[in-house]
mmCIF file of C-alpha atoms in Angstrom:
data_model
loop_
_atom_site.group_PDB
_atom_site.id
_atom_site.type_symbol
_atom_site.label_atom_id
_atom_site.label_comp_id
_atom_site.label_asym_id
_atom_site.label_seq_id
_atom_site.Cartn_x
_atom_site.Cartn_y
_atom_site.Cartn_z
ATOM 1 C CA MET A 1 140.847 64.770 103.480
ATOM 2 C CA PRO A 2 139.314 67.056 100.855
ATOM 3 C CA HIS A 3 141.091 70.422 100.448
ATOM 4 C CA LEU A 4 139.876 74.032 100.029
ATOM 5 C CA VAL A 5 142.140 76.874 98.912
ATOM 6 C CA GLY A 6 144.743 77.031 101.440
ATOM 7 C CA VAL A 7 142.562 75.221 103.922
ATOM 8 C CA VAL A 8 142.109 71.512 104.885
ATOM 9 C CA VAL A 9 138.647 70.462 105.997
ATOM 10 C CA ALA A 10 138.802 68.279 108.964
ATOM 11 C CA GLY A 11 135.198 67.314 109.440
ATOM 12 C CA VAL A 12 131.460 68.339 108.402
ATOM 13 C CA ARG A 13 128.583 67.935 111.253
ATOM 14 C CA ARG A 14 125.068 69.210 111.662
ATOM 15 C CA VAL A 15 124.209 70.844 115.020
ATOM 16 C CA GLY A 16 120.525 71.337 115.023
ATOM 17 C CA SER A 17 119.821 73.341 111.684
ATOM 18 C CA THR A 18 123.318 74.442 111.257
ATOM 19 C CA ILE A 19 125.918 72.887 109.388
ATOM 20 C CA ARG A 20 129.504 73.188 110.776
ATOM 21 C CA ILE A 21 132.595 72.788 108.947
ATOM 22 C CA ALA A 22 135.684 72.249 110.928
ATOM 23 C CA ALA A 23 139.063 73.508 108.984
ATOM 24 C CA GLU A 24 142.550 74.205 109.451
ATOM 25 C CA PRO A 25 144.880 76.465 107.159
ATOM 26 C CA THR A 26 147.856 74.732 105.319
ATOM 27 C CA GLY A 27 151.321 75.873 105.379
ATOM 28 C CA ASP A 28 153.877 76.628 107.955
ATOM 29 C CA ARG A 29 154.395 80.380 107.488
ATOM 30 C CA ASP A 30 152.667 83.462 106.733
ATOM 31 C CA TRP A 31 153.189 87.156 106.034
ATOM 32 C CA CYS A 32 153.020 90.087 108.252
ATOM 33 C CA PRO A 33 150.148 92.471 106.949
ATOM 34 C CA ARG A 34 152.332 95.521 108.065
ATOM 35 C CA CYS A 35 155.700 95.097 106.819
ATOM 36 C CA ASP A 36 155.029 92.225 104.544
ATOM 37 C CA GLY A 37 157.740 90.114 106.290
ATOM 38 C CA GLU A 38 157.644 86.434 106.331
ATOM 39 C CA SER A 39 157.512 84.733 109.721
ATOM 40 C CA ALA A 40 157.216 80.927 110.656
ATOM 41 C CA ARG A 41 157.463 81.342 114.646
ATOM 42 C CA VAL A 42 153.972 80.540 116.077
ATOM 43 C CA HIS A 43 153.006 82.544 118.810
ATOM 44 C CA SER A 44 149.467 80.945 119.633
ATOM 45 C CA ARG A 45 146.430 79.627 118.031
ATOM 46 C CA ASP A 46 142.982 80.911 118.129
ATOM 47 C CA ARG A 47 139.450 79.772 116.904
ATOM 48 C CA ARG A 48 137.570 81.771 114.351
ATOM 49 C CA GLN A 49 133.987 81.215 113.690
ATOM 50 C CA LEU A 50 132.960 82.394 110.100
ATOM 51 C CA ALA A 51 129.206 82.408 108.834
ATOM 52 C CA ASP A 52 128.915 81.251 105.135
ATOM 53 C CA THR A 53 126.428 81.177 102.494
ATOM 54 C CA ALA A 54 123.397 78.507 103.126
ATOM 55 C CA ILE A 55 123.479 74.973 101.902
ATOM 56 C CA GLY A 56 120.015 73.671 101.157
ATOM 57 C CA GLY A 57 118.545 76.186 103.180
ATOM 58 C CA HIS A 58 120.737 75.370 106.212
ATOM 59 C CA PRO A 59 123.116 78.148 107.885
ATOM 60 C CA VAL A 60 126.740 77.162 107.229
ATOM 61 C CA MET A 61 129.277 78.026 110.183
ATOM 62 C CA ILE A 62 133.211 77.512 109.307
ATOM 63 C CA ASP A 63 135.070 76.660 112.630
ATOM 64 C CA LEU A 64 138.544 77.782 111.452
ATOM 65 C CA ARG A 65 141.677 77.206 113.480
ATOM 66 C CA VAL A 66 144.056 79.817 112.883
ATOM 67 C CA ARG A 67 147.652 80.719 114.231
ATOM 68 C CA ARG A 68 149.146 83.713 115.369
ATOM 69 C CA PHE A 69 152.813 84.492 114.533
ATOM 70 C CA PHE A 70 155.722 86.400 115.763
ATOM 71 C CA CYS A 71 156.892 89.203 113.325
ATOM 72 C CA ASP A 72 160.525 88.926 113.201
ATOM 73 C CA THR A 73 161.119 92.293 111.431
ATOM 74 C CA ILE A 74 162.967 94.593 114.002
ATOM 75 C CA ASP A 75 161.416 97.919 112.862
ATOM 76 C CA CYS A 76 158.024 96.566 112.456
ATOM 77 C CA THR A 77 155.290 98.088 114.823
ATOM 78 C CA ALA A 78 153.477 94.705 114.906
ATOM 79 C CA LYS A 79 154.856 92.207 117.392
ATOM 80 C CA THR A 80 152.365 89.457 116.352
ATOM 81 C CA PHE A 81 149.807 89.101 113.657
ATOM 82 C CA ALA A 82 147.077 86.587 112.954
ATOM 83 C CA GLU A 83 147.100 84.572 109.632
ATOM 84 C CA GLN A 84 144.534 85.136 106.963
ATOM 85 C CA VAL A 85 143.366 82.602 104.572
ATOM 86 C CA PRO A 86 142.964 84.263 101.001
ATOM 87 C CA ASP A 87 139.411 84.413 99.877
ATOM 88 C CA LEU A 88 138.073 83.123 103.208
ATOM 89 C CA THR A 89 138.897 85.393 105.920
ATOM 90 C CA ARG A 90 139.146 89.270 106.474
ATOM 91 C CA ALA A 91 140.596 90.891 109.478
ATOM 92 C CA TRP A 92 137.935 91.277 112.157
ATOM 93 C CA SER A 93 135.214 89.945 109.996
ATOM 94 C CA ARG A 94 132.783 87.308 111.075
ATOM 95 C CA ARG A 95 131.688 86.401 107.553
ATOM 96 C CA THR A 96 133.149 84.933 104.423
ATOM 97 C CA PRO A 97 133.797 87.306 101.683
ATOM 98 C CA VAL A 98 131.045 85.770 99.570
ATOM 99 C CA LEU A 99 128.415 85.964 102.491
ATOM 100 C CA GLY A 100 129.541 89.640 102.960
ATOM 101 C CA ALA A 101 128.941 90.283 99.258
ATOM 102 C CA MET A 102 125.532 88.721 99.650
ATOM 103 C CA VAL A 103 124.494 90.768 102.767
ATOM 104 C CA THR A 104 125.673 94.002 100.816
ATOM 105 C CA ALA A 105 123.441 92.981 97.653
ATOM 106 C CA ILE A 106 120.273 92.416 99.815
ATOM 107 C CA GLY A 107 120.700 95.561 101.583
ATOM 108 C CA LEU A 108 121.263 97.464 98.425
ATOM 109 C CA ALA A 109 118.164 95.946 96.961
ATOM 110 C CA VAL A 110 115.516 95.935 99.968
ATOM 111 C CA ALA A 111 117.393 96.956 103.025
ATOM 112 C CA GLY A 112 115.770 97.270 106.377
ATOM 113 C CA ARG A 113 113.130 94.829 107.943
ATOM 114 C CA ALA A 114 112.396 93.532 104.105
ATOM 115 C CA GLY A 115 115.860 92.594 103.610
ATOM 116 C CA ALA A 116 115.894 90.727 107.002
ATOM 117 C CA ARG A 117 113.114 88.709 106.072
ATOM 118 C CA LEU A 118 114.585 87.912 102.646
ATOM 119 C CA ALA A 119 118.149 86.954 104.156
ATOM 120 C CA THR A 120 116.269 84.704 106.665
ATOM 121 C CA ARG A 121 114.502 82.990 103.866
ATOM 122 C CA LEU A 122 117.742 82.309 102.218
ATOM 123 C CA GLY A 123 119.438 80.830 105.335
ATOM 124 C CA VAL A 124 121.267 84.092 106.473
ATOM 125 C CA ALA A 125 120.744 84.970 110.060
ATOM 126 C CA VAL A 126 121.102 88.931 109.724
ATOM 127 C CA GLY A 127 119.338 91.890 111.125
ATOM 128 C CA ARG A 128 117.938 95.202 109.544
ATOM 129 C CA ASP A 129 120.778 97.478 111.114
ATOM 130 C CA THR A 130 123.380 94.958 110.029
ATOM 131 C CA LEU A 131 122.170 95.438 106.406
ATOM 132 C CA LEU A 132 122.229 99.135 106.659
ATOM 133 C CA ARG A 133 125.502 99.173 108.376
ATOM 134 C CA ALA A 134 126.859 96.870 105.260
ATOM 135 C CA VAL A 135 125.502 99.488 102.897
ATOM 136 C CA ARG A 136 127.000 102.371 104.602
ATOM 137 C CA ALA A 137 130.297 100.646 104.643
ATOM 138 C CA MET A 138 130.470 100.494 100.812
ATOM 139 C CA GLY A 139 133.075 102.805 99.451
ATOM 140 C CA ASP A 140 131.996 105.620 97.160
ATOM 141 C CA PRO A 141 132.558 104.722 93.324
ATOM 142 C CA GLU A 142 135.007 106.253 91.459
ATOM 143 C CA ILE A 143 133.577 109.314 89.307
ATOM 144 C CA GLY A 144 135.958 109.542 86.761
ATOM 145 C CA GLU A 145 135.381 111.996 83.605
ATOM 146 C CA VAL A 146 131.793 112.536 82.794
ATOM 147 C CA SER A 147 131.251 114.223 79.331
ATOM 148 C CA VAL A 148 127.503 114.651 79.474
ATOM 149 C CA LEU A 149 126.445 115.891 82.753
ATOM 150 C CA GLY A 150 122.842 116.114 84.330
ATOM 151 C CA ILE A 151 122.019 118.607 87.261
ATOM 152 C CA ASP A 152 118.835 118.922 88.958
ATOM 153 C CA ASP A 153 117.435 119.751 92.562
ATOM 154 C CA PHE A 154 115.917 117.299 94.884
ATOM 155 C CA ALA A 155 114.101 117.884 98.208
ATOM 156 C CA ILE A 156 115.653 116.941 101.582
ATOM 157 C CA ARG A 157 112.885 118.491 103.493
ATOM 158 C CA ARG A 158 110.393 119.679 101.102
ATOM 159 C CA GLY A 159 109.957 123.666 101.119
ATOM 160 C CA HIS A 160 112.806 124.061 103.340
ATOM 161 C CA VAL A 161 116.123 122.277 102.563
ATOM 162 C CA TYR A 162 117.060 121.443 99.076
ATOM 163 C CA GLY A 163 120.114 119.612 97.561
ATOM 164 C CA THR A 164 121.457 118.940 94.118
ATOM 165 C CA LEU A 165 121.621 115.578 92.240
ATOM 166 C CA VAL A 166 124.431 115.073 89.846
ATOM 167 C CA LEU A 167 123.962 112.393 86.977
ATOM 168 C CA ASP A 168 125.736 110.737 84.178
ATOM 169 C CA MET A 169 123.451 111.419 81.373
ATOM 170 C CA VAL A 170 124.993 108.592 79.185
ATOM 171 C CA THR A 171 124.514 105.815 81.802
ATOM 172 C CA SER A 172 121.501 107.507 83.247
ATOM 173 C CA ARG A 173 123.003 106.833 86.695
ATOM 174 C CA PRO A 174 123.426 109.195 89.830
ATOM 175 C CA ILE A 175 127.068 109.822 90.549
ATOM 176 C CA ASP A 176 126.966 112.374 93.284
ATOM 177 C CA LEU A 177 124.728 114.405 95.897
ATOM 178 C CA LEU A 178 125.620 118.120 96.841
ATOM 179 C CA ALA A 179 124.374 119.544 100.090
ATOM 180 C CA ASP A 180 122.588 122.508 98.548
ATOM 181 C CA ARG A 181 121.645 124.259 95.307
ATOM 182 C CA THR A 182 124.157 127.146 95.251
ATOM 183 C CA SER A 183 126.154 128.287 92.476
ATOM 184 C CA ASP A 184 129.452 128.243 94.499
ATOM 185 C CA THR A 185 128.720 124.274 95.432
ATOM 186 C CA VAL A 186 128.068 123.430 91.682
ATOM 187 C CA ALA A 187 131.099 125.629 90.481
ATOM 188 C CA ASP A 188 133.421 123.887 93.024
ATOM 189 C CA TRP A 189 132.319 120.367 92.038
ATOM 190 C CA LEU A 190 132.784 121.061 88.553
ATOM 191 C CA LYS A 191 136.153 122.429 88.986
ATOM 192 C CA GLU A 192 137.030 119.192 90.880
ATOM 193 C CA HIS A 193 135.880 117.178 88.011
ATOM 194 C CA PRO A 194 137.063 118.413 84.893
ATOM 195 C CA GLY A 195 136.186 117.428 81.473
ATOM 196 C CA THR A 196 132.523 118.101 81.253
ATOM 197 C CA GLU A 197 131.425 118.964 77.803
ATOM 198 C CA VAL A 198 127.525 119.191 78.010
ATOM 199 C CA VAL A 199 125.534 120.038 81.075
ATOM 200 C CA CYS A 200 121.921 119.195 80.853
ATOM 201 C CA ARG A 201 120.140 121.268 83.681
ATOM 202 C CA ASP A 202 116.890 122.842 84.824
ATOM 203 C CA ARG A 203 115.968 126.519 84.552
ATOM 204 C CA ALA A 204 117.521 127.713 87.799
ATOM 205 C CA GLY A 205 119.679 130.756 87.563
ATOM 206 C CA ALA A 206 122.161 129.576 90.263
ATOM 207 C CA TYR A 207 122.843 126.371 88.300
ATOM 208 C CA ALA A 208 123.475 128.530 85.160
ATOM 209 C CA GLU A 209 125.849 130.704 87.146
ATOM 210 C CA GLY A 210 127.674 127.769 88.546
ATOM 211 C CA ILE A 211 128.079 126.006 85.138
ATOM 212 C CA ARG A 212 129.473 129.171 83.644
ATOM 213 C CA ILE A 213 132.208 129.483 86.533
ATOM 214 C CA GLY A 214 133.066 125.807 87.134
ATOM 215 C CA ALA A 215 132.959 124.720 83.431
ATOM 216 C CA PRO A 216 133.024 127.551 81.170
ATOM 217 C CA ASP A 217 133.437 125.753 78.037
ATOM 218 C CA ALA A 218 130.511 123.426 78.710
ATOM 219 C CA VAL A 219 127.375 123.590 76.571
ATOM 220 C CA GLN A 220 124.362 124.132 78.688
ATOM 221 C CA VAL A 221 121.042 122.525 77.334
ATOM 222 C CA ALA A 222 117.750 121.755 78.691
ATOM 223 C CA ASP A 223 116.157 118.048 78.628
ATOM 224 C CA ARG A 224 113.205 117.107 76.930
ATOM 225 C CA TRP A 225 110.917 117.455 80.026
ATOM 226 C CA HIS A 226 111.995 120.940 80.785
ATOM 227 C CA LEU A 227 111.531 122.050 77.042
ATOM 228 C CA TRP A 228 107.835 120.720 77.210
ATOM 229 C CA HIS A 229 107.405 122.212 80.696
ATOM 230 C CA ASN A 230 108.571 125.760 79.514
ATOM 231 C CA LEU A 231 106.208 125.444 76.479
ATOM 232 C CA ALA A 232 103.176 124.515 78.728
ATOM 233 C CA GLU A 233 104.104 127.524 80.931
ATOM 234 C CA ALA A 234 104.507 130.077 77.934
ATOM 235 C CA VAL A 235 101.118 128.822 76.833
ATOM 236 C CA GLU A 236 99.474 129.146 80.403
ATOM 237 C CA LYS A 237 100.914 132.510 80.820
ATOM 238 C CA THR A 238 99.576 133.868 77.511
ATOM 239 C CA VAL A 239 96.126 132.528 78.151
ATOM 240 C CA THR A 240 96.247 134.180 81.472
ATOM 241 C CA ARG A 241 97.115 137.428 80.257
ATOM 242 C CA HIS A 242 94.402 137.380 77.495
ATOM 243 C CA ARG A 243 91.655 135.595 79.524
ATOM 244 C CA ALA A 244 89.434 138.599 79.317
ATOM 245 C CA ASP A 245 89.482 138.394 75.483
ATOM 246 C CA LEU A 246 87.940 134.909 75.701
ATOM 247 C CA ARG A 247 84.853 135.885 77.507
ATOM 248 C CA LEU A 248 81.676 136.089 75.351
ATOM 249 C CA PRO A 249 79.650 139.095 75.194
ATOM 250 C CA ALA A 250 76.949 139.351 77.686
ATOM 251 C CA GLU A 251 74.127 139.165 75.040
ATOM 252 C CA ASP A 252 75.667 136.326 73.281
ATOM 253 C CA ALA A 253 76.059 134.468 76.743
ATOM 254 C CA GLU A 254 72.475 134.460 77.268
ATOM 255 C CA ASN A 255 71.599 132.658 74.024
ATOM 256 C CA VAL A 256 74.318 130.040 74.308
ATOM 257 C CA ASP A 257 73.194 127.054 76.796
ATOM 258 C CA VAL A 258 76.520 124.906 76.495
ATOM 259 C CA VAL A 259 79.887 126.496 75.680
ATOM 260 C CA ASN A 260 82.632 123.728 74.726
ATOM 261 C CA VAL A 261 85.598 125.887 75.416
ATOM 262 C CA ASP A 262 88.477 124.784 77.587
ATOM 263 C CA VAL A 263 90.207 127.236 79.487
ATOM 264 C CA VAL A 264 93.668 126.704 80.951
ATOM 265 C CA THR A 265 94.193 128.801 84.095
ATOM 266 C CA ALA A 266 97.911 129.334 85.513
ATOM 267 C CA GLY A 267 99.031 127.058 87.925
ATOM 268 C CA VAL A 268 95.971 124.707 87.773
ATOM 269 C CA ASP A 269 96.105 121.510 85.864
ATOM 270 C CA GLU A 270 92.545 120.742 85.605
ATOM 271 C CA VAL A 271 90.129 121.673 82.318
ATOM 272 C CA LEU A 272 87.424 124.110 83.279
ATOM 273 C CA HIS A 273 84.380 123.052 81.001
ATOM 274 C CA ALA A 274 81.740 125.656 80.292
ATOM 275 C CA GLU A 275 79.010 123.125 80.774
ATOM 276 C CA SER A 276 79.544 123.007 84.477
ATOM 277 C CA GLU A 277 80.773 126.414 84.999
ATOM 278 C CA PRO A 278 80.425 129.799 82.961
ATOM 279 C CA ILE A 279 83.189 131.060 80.957
ATOM 280 C CA ASP A 280 83.291 134.046 83.520
ATOM 281 C CA GLY A 281 84.912 132.019 86.268
ATOM 282 C CA ARG A 282 84.000 130.995 89.786
ATOM 283 C CA LEU A 283 84.206 134.268 91.547
ATOM 284 C CA VAL A 284 82.192 135.948 88.859
ATOM 285 C CA THR A 285 79.372 133.325 89.073
ATOM 286 C CA ARG A 286 79.303 133.432 92.868
ATOM 287 C CA THR A 287 78.939 137.233 93.012
ATOM 288 C CA ARG A 288 76.327 137.220 90.425
ATOM 289 C CA GLU A 289 74.175 134.670 92.233
ATOM 290 C CA ARG A 290 74.834 136.497 95.910
ATOM 291 C CA HIS A 291 73.889 139.769 94.277
ATOM 292 C CA ALA A 292 70.486 138.495 92.956
ATOM 293 C CA ALA A 293 69.719 136.520 96.035
ATOM 294 C CA VAL A 294 70.365 139.712 98.318
ATOM 295 C CA ARG A 295 68.352 141.920 95.975
ATOM 296 C CA GLN A 296 65.454 139.453 96.024
ATOM 297 C CA LEU A 297 65.323 139.174 99.931
ATOM 298 C CA ILE A 298 65.683 142.784 100.030
ATOM 299 C CA SER A 299 62.558 143.284 97.896
ATOM 300 C CA GLN A 300 60.782 141.055 100.224
ATOM 301 C CA GLY A 301 61.439 143.432 103.144
ATOM 302 C CA MET A 302 64.265 141.575 104.895
ATOM 303 C CA SER A 303 66.659 143.338 107.025
ATOM 304 C CA ILE A 304 70.410 143.142 106.712
ATOM 305 C CA SER A 305 71.100 141.022 109.504
ATOM 306 C CA ALA A 306 68.137 138.594 108.556
ATOM 307 C CA ILE A 307 69.605 138.222 105.134
ATOM 308 C CA GLY A 308 73.191 137.584 106.354
ATOM 309 C CA ARG A 309 71.796 134.732 108.668
ATOM 310 C CA ASN A 310 69.751 133.381 105.959
ATOM 311 C CA LEU A 311 72.787 133.405 103.335
ATOM 312 C CA SER A 312 75.394 132.738 105.760
ATOM 313 C CA LEU A 313 77.212 136.164 105.034
ATOM 314 C CA ASP A 314 78.694 138.804 106.960
ATOM 315 C CA ARG A 315 76.496 141.934 107.507
ATOM 316 C CA ARG A 316 79.023 144.137 105.721
ATOM 317 C CA THR A 317 79.091 141.819 102.733
ATOM 318 C CA VAL A 318 75.414 141.948 102.544
ATOM 319 C CA ARG A 319 75.351 145.645 102.873
ATOM 320 C CA ARG A 320 77.958 145.953 100.010
ATOM 321 C CA PHE A 321 75.700 143.860 97.591
ATOM 322 C CA ALA A 322 72.739 145.740 98.764
ATOM 323 C CA ARG A 323 74.123 149.085 97.848
ATOM 324 C CA ALA A 324 75.285 147.818 94.347
ATOM 325 C CA THR A 325 72.368 148.512 92.146
ATOM 326 C CA GLU A 326 73.903 146.667 89.330
ATOM 327 C CA VAL A 327 76.135 143.514 89.552
ATOM 328 C CA GLU A 328 78.727 145.146 87.263
ATOM 329 C CA GLU A 329 79.825 147.581 90.082
ATOM 330 C CA LEU A 330 80.655 144.455 92.017
ATOM 331 C CA LEU A 331 82.516 142.761 89.112
ATOM 332 C CA THR A 332 84.664 145.602 88.295
ATOM 333 C CA LYS A 333 85.722 146.184 91.809
ATOM 334 C CA ALA A 334 86.407 142.288 92.170
ATOM 335 C CA GLU A 335 88.460 142.183 88.952
ATOM 336 C CA SER A 336 90.478 145.363 89.807
ATOM 337 C CA ARG A 337 91.007 144.474 93.359
ATOM 338 C CA ALA A 338 94.836 144.861 94.434
ATOM 339 C CA SER A 339 96.730 142.376 96.271
ATOM 340 C CA LEU A 340 98.441 142.854 99.298
ATOM 341 C CA LEU A 341 101.568 141.769 97.993
ATOM 342 C CA ASP A 342 101.811 144.293 94.837
ATOM 343 C CA GLU A 343 103.947 146.935 96.688
ATOM 344 C CA PHE A 344 106.287 144.153 97.682
ATOM 345 C CA LYS A 345 106.732 142.170 94.694
ATOM 346 C CA SER A 346 110.032 143.741 93.712
ATOM 347 C CA HIS A 347 111.608 142.779 96.831
ATOM 348 C CA LEU A 348 110.217 138.955 96.694
ATOM 349 C CA HIS A 349 111.383 139.051 93.124
ATOM 350 C CA GLU A 350 115.061 139.802 94.387
ATOM 351 C CA ARG A 351 114.984 137.395 97.230
ATOM 352 C CA PHE A 352 113.950 134.648 94.805
ATOM 353 C CA ASN A 353 116.629 135.352 92.508
ATOM 354 C CA ALA A 354 118.891 135.323 95.578
ATOM 355 C CA GLY A 355 117.636 131.785 96.410
ATOM 356 C CA CYS A 356 115.378 132.427 99.284
ATOM 357 C CA THR A 357 112.231 130.135 98.791
ATOM 358 C CA ASP A 358 110.901 129.848 102.639
ATOM 359 C CA ALA A 359 107.546 131.504 102.871
ATOM 360 C CA ALA A 360 107.953 132.255 106.482
ATOM 361 C CA ARG A 361 111.313 134.129 106.143
ATOM 362 C CA LEU A 362 109.905 136.139 103.376
ATOM 363 C CA THR A 363 106.829 137.027 105.333
ATOM 364 C CA ARG A 364 108.926 138.088 108.152
ATOM 365 C CA GLU A 365 110.949 140.278 105.724
ATOM 366 C CA ILE A 366 108.149 141.950 104.044
ATOM 367 C CA ALA A 367 106.469 142.514 107.355
ATOM 368 C CA LEU A 368 109.361 144.809 108.408
ATOM 369 C CA LEU A 369 108.537 146.561 105.161
ATOM 370 C CA GLY A 370 104.747 147.197 106.154
ATOM 371 C CA TYR A 371 103.066 144.028 105.038
ATOM 372 C CA ARG A 372 100.145 143.080 107.003
ATOM 373 C CA GLY A 373 98.926 140.000 105.546
ATOM 374 C CA SER A 374 99.462 136.454 106.543
ATOM 375 C CA ASP A 375 102.080 133.868 105.208
ATOM 376 C CA LYS A 376 99.581 132.001 103.822
ATOM 377 C CA THR A 377 99.222 134.444 100.873
ATOM 378 C CA VAL A 378 102.935 134.423 100.661
ATOM 379 C CA ARG A 379 103.184 130.585 100.330
ATOM 380 C CA ARG A 380 100.351 130.485 97.847
ATOM 381 C CA THR A 381 102.240 132.943 95.687
ATOM 382 C CA CYS A 382 105.497 130.806 95.996
ATOM 383 C CA ASN A 383 103.756 127.489 95.127
ATOM 384 C CA HIS A 384 100.774 129.073 92.598
ATOM 385 C CA CYS A 385 102.510 128.935 89.319
ATOM 386 C CA GLY A 386 99.878 131.275 87.957
ATOM 387 C CA ALA A 387 100.737 133.729 90.447
ATOM 388 C CA LEU A 388 104.325 133.640 89.940
ATOM 389 C CA ALA A 389 103.826 133.913 86.192
ATOM 390 C CA THR A 390 101.842 137.235 86.610
ATOM 391 C CA ARG A 391 103.853 138.793 89.239
ATOM 392 C CA PHE A 392 107.216 137.647 88.169
ATOM 393 C CA PRO A 393 107.317 137.024 84.594
ATOM 394 C CA GLN A 394 111.024 137.571 84.116
ATOM 395 C CA ASP A 395 111.891 135.469 87.188
ATOM 396 C CA PRO A 396 114.455 132.837 85.766
ATOM 397 C CA LEU A 397 114.145 130.698 89.131
ATOM 398 C CA ARG A 398 110.367 130.136 88.347
ATOM 399 C CA ARG A 399 109.525 126.529 88.828
ATOM 400 C CA ARG A 400 106.577 124.331 88.026
ATOM 401 C CA SER A 401 103.324 124.391 90.360
ATOM 402 C CA GLY A 402 103.605 122.997 93.597
ATOM 403 C CA ARG A 403 107.279 123.409 94.016
ATOM 404 C CA PRO A 404 109.377 126.174 95.376
ATOM 405 C CA PRO A 405 111.376 128.144 92.947
ATOM 406 C CA ALA A 406 114.917 126.806 92.455
ATOM 407 C CA GLY A 407 117.849 128.818 93.360
#
C-alpha cells in the first residue's frame, strides 16, 4: 500500500462529489504533548475526519483512524493523549495544515461573502464567518526594531474617534494600530519599541510631543505629501489675507469684459474664474444685484411687503436695502461683519491644541461662556481650512480641509 509521511493509506473512494481517503498512522508509540514522555500503551481508538485541499475540483476528506495512549509518566497531569501525525493533524483541528493555510489566505485576500464564493469555486466548503475567524486567529507579527517609522492618524468614526497608524517606512507596511492619537500613547509605544532613528509624521502637535518624550534622539521629518500640503496652505493663507489687493478698481472693472484671474480661496479647491463671476466675489455680486432690484421696484412705487414677496426676501432685508442710498454702504457692512465666534476663538484655540475636535462638545463649552450661535457654525469652522487659517494662524494642529484638526 502507498504510504504518506507517518501514515498508511488503506483506500480511496468517491462518495457523491467528495473523495474520501481512509488512512491509519504507522508506528507503535507516540509522545505525550505535555511531558514529552514516550508511551506504547493504547487506551482506545478514535476516528478523525480531516478536510483537505480539493483534487480536480472535488472536495477531499481524510478518514484517519488514530489511537489514544496512556501517559505512563507519574507526575504528568495528562492521563491519556491522542496521537498526532506531523504535517497532517493538529489538536482539535478539522482541517489539514495545508487547507488551513489556504483558508487563511483567502480570508486575508477577500474575506466575507466574496471569500466564501471563491473557496466554493476552489472546492472548499467554508462559510464567511469561518474565514473571518481564521483571520482573527492569526498571531500578530513580530514588530522588531524599526529604524524609520511613519506615524499618522486615521478615523475610526470620522469626526468623533481617531486612532494612530504606525508604519515601517522602509517596507511601507503597517506594523501597529494605536487606540487614540494622544502624546502619551505614542510615547509609551516608542518606549516599548526602541531603536527608532527617524520618525516621519504629520503636523499634529501631540505626535511631536509624544516623539520628543518616547524617542528623544529620533529625527522628526515630514513626508513629501505634507510638505506640498503645507506649501499649498501657506499660499492659500497669503492669498486670503491679501484678497482685497487683488480687486480691480471700480472704474477699471466697468471697462473689462473678461478677467482671466484665478483666485484661490481658503479651504475651497475649485478655481473661481472671472468669466462666470466678478472678482468681488459671490456675496458682493449678490448684494449689488439685490440692491439694484430693490431700488428699481421702489421707484415703481411698490411697498416693502410687495417687494419682499416679489424677490422672496424678508421685509427687514428689503428695508435695509431700501434705506441704503448707495450699495457701498451695504458692502462695507458685509465686509466688516463680525463673527459670532470672534470672542470665543481664544478658547477654541486652546481646546484644539488640547486635542478636542468634537464640534458639539465645543459648542456646549462656549455656550456656557455666552455663545448664542449654532453648532453648525462651529462645525464649519472646524472643517473649513480657510476659516481656521484666518482665526487660528498659529495652530500647529490645523489640518487639511474636510478633516478635523489632529491632536
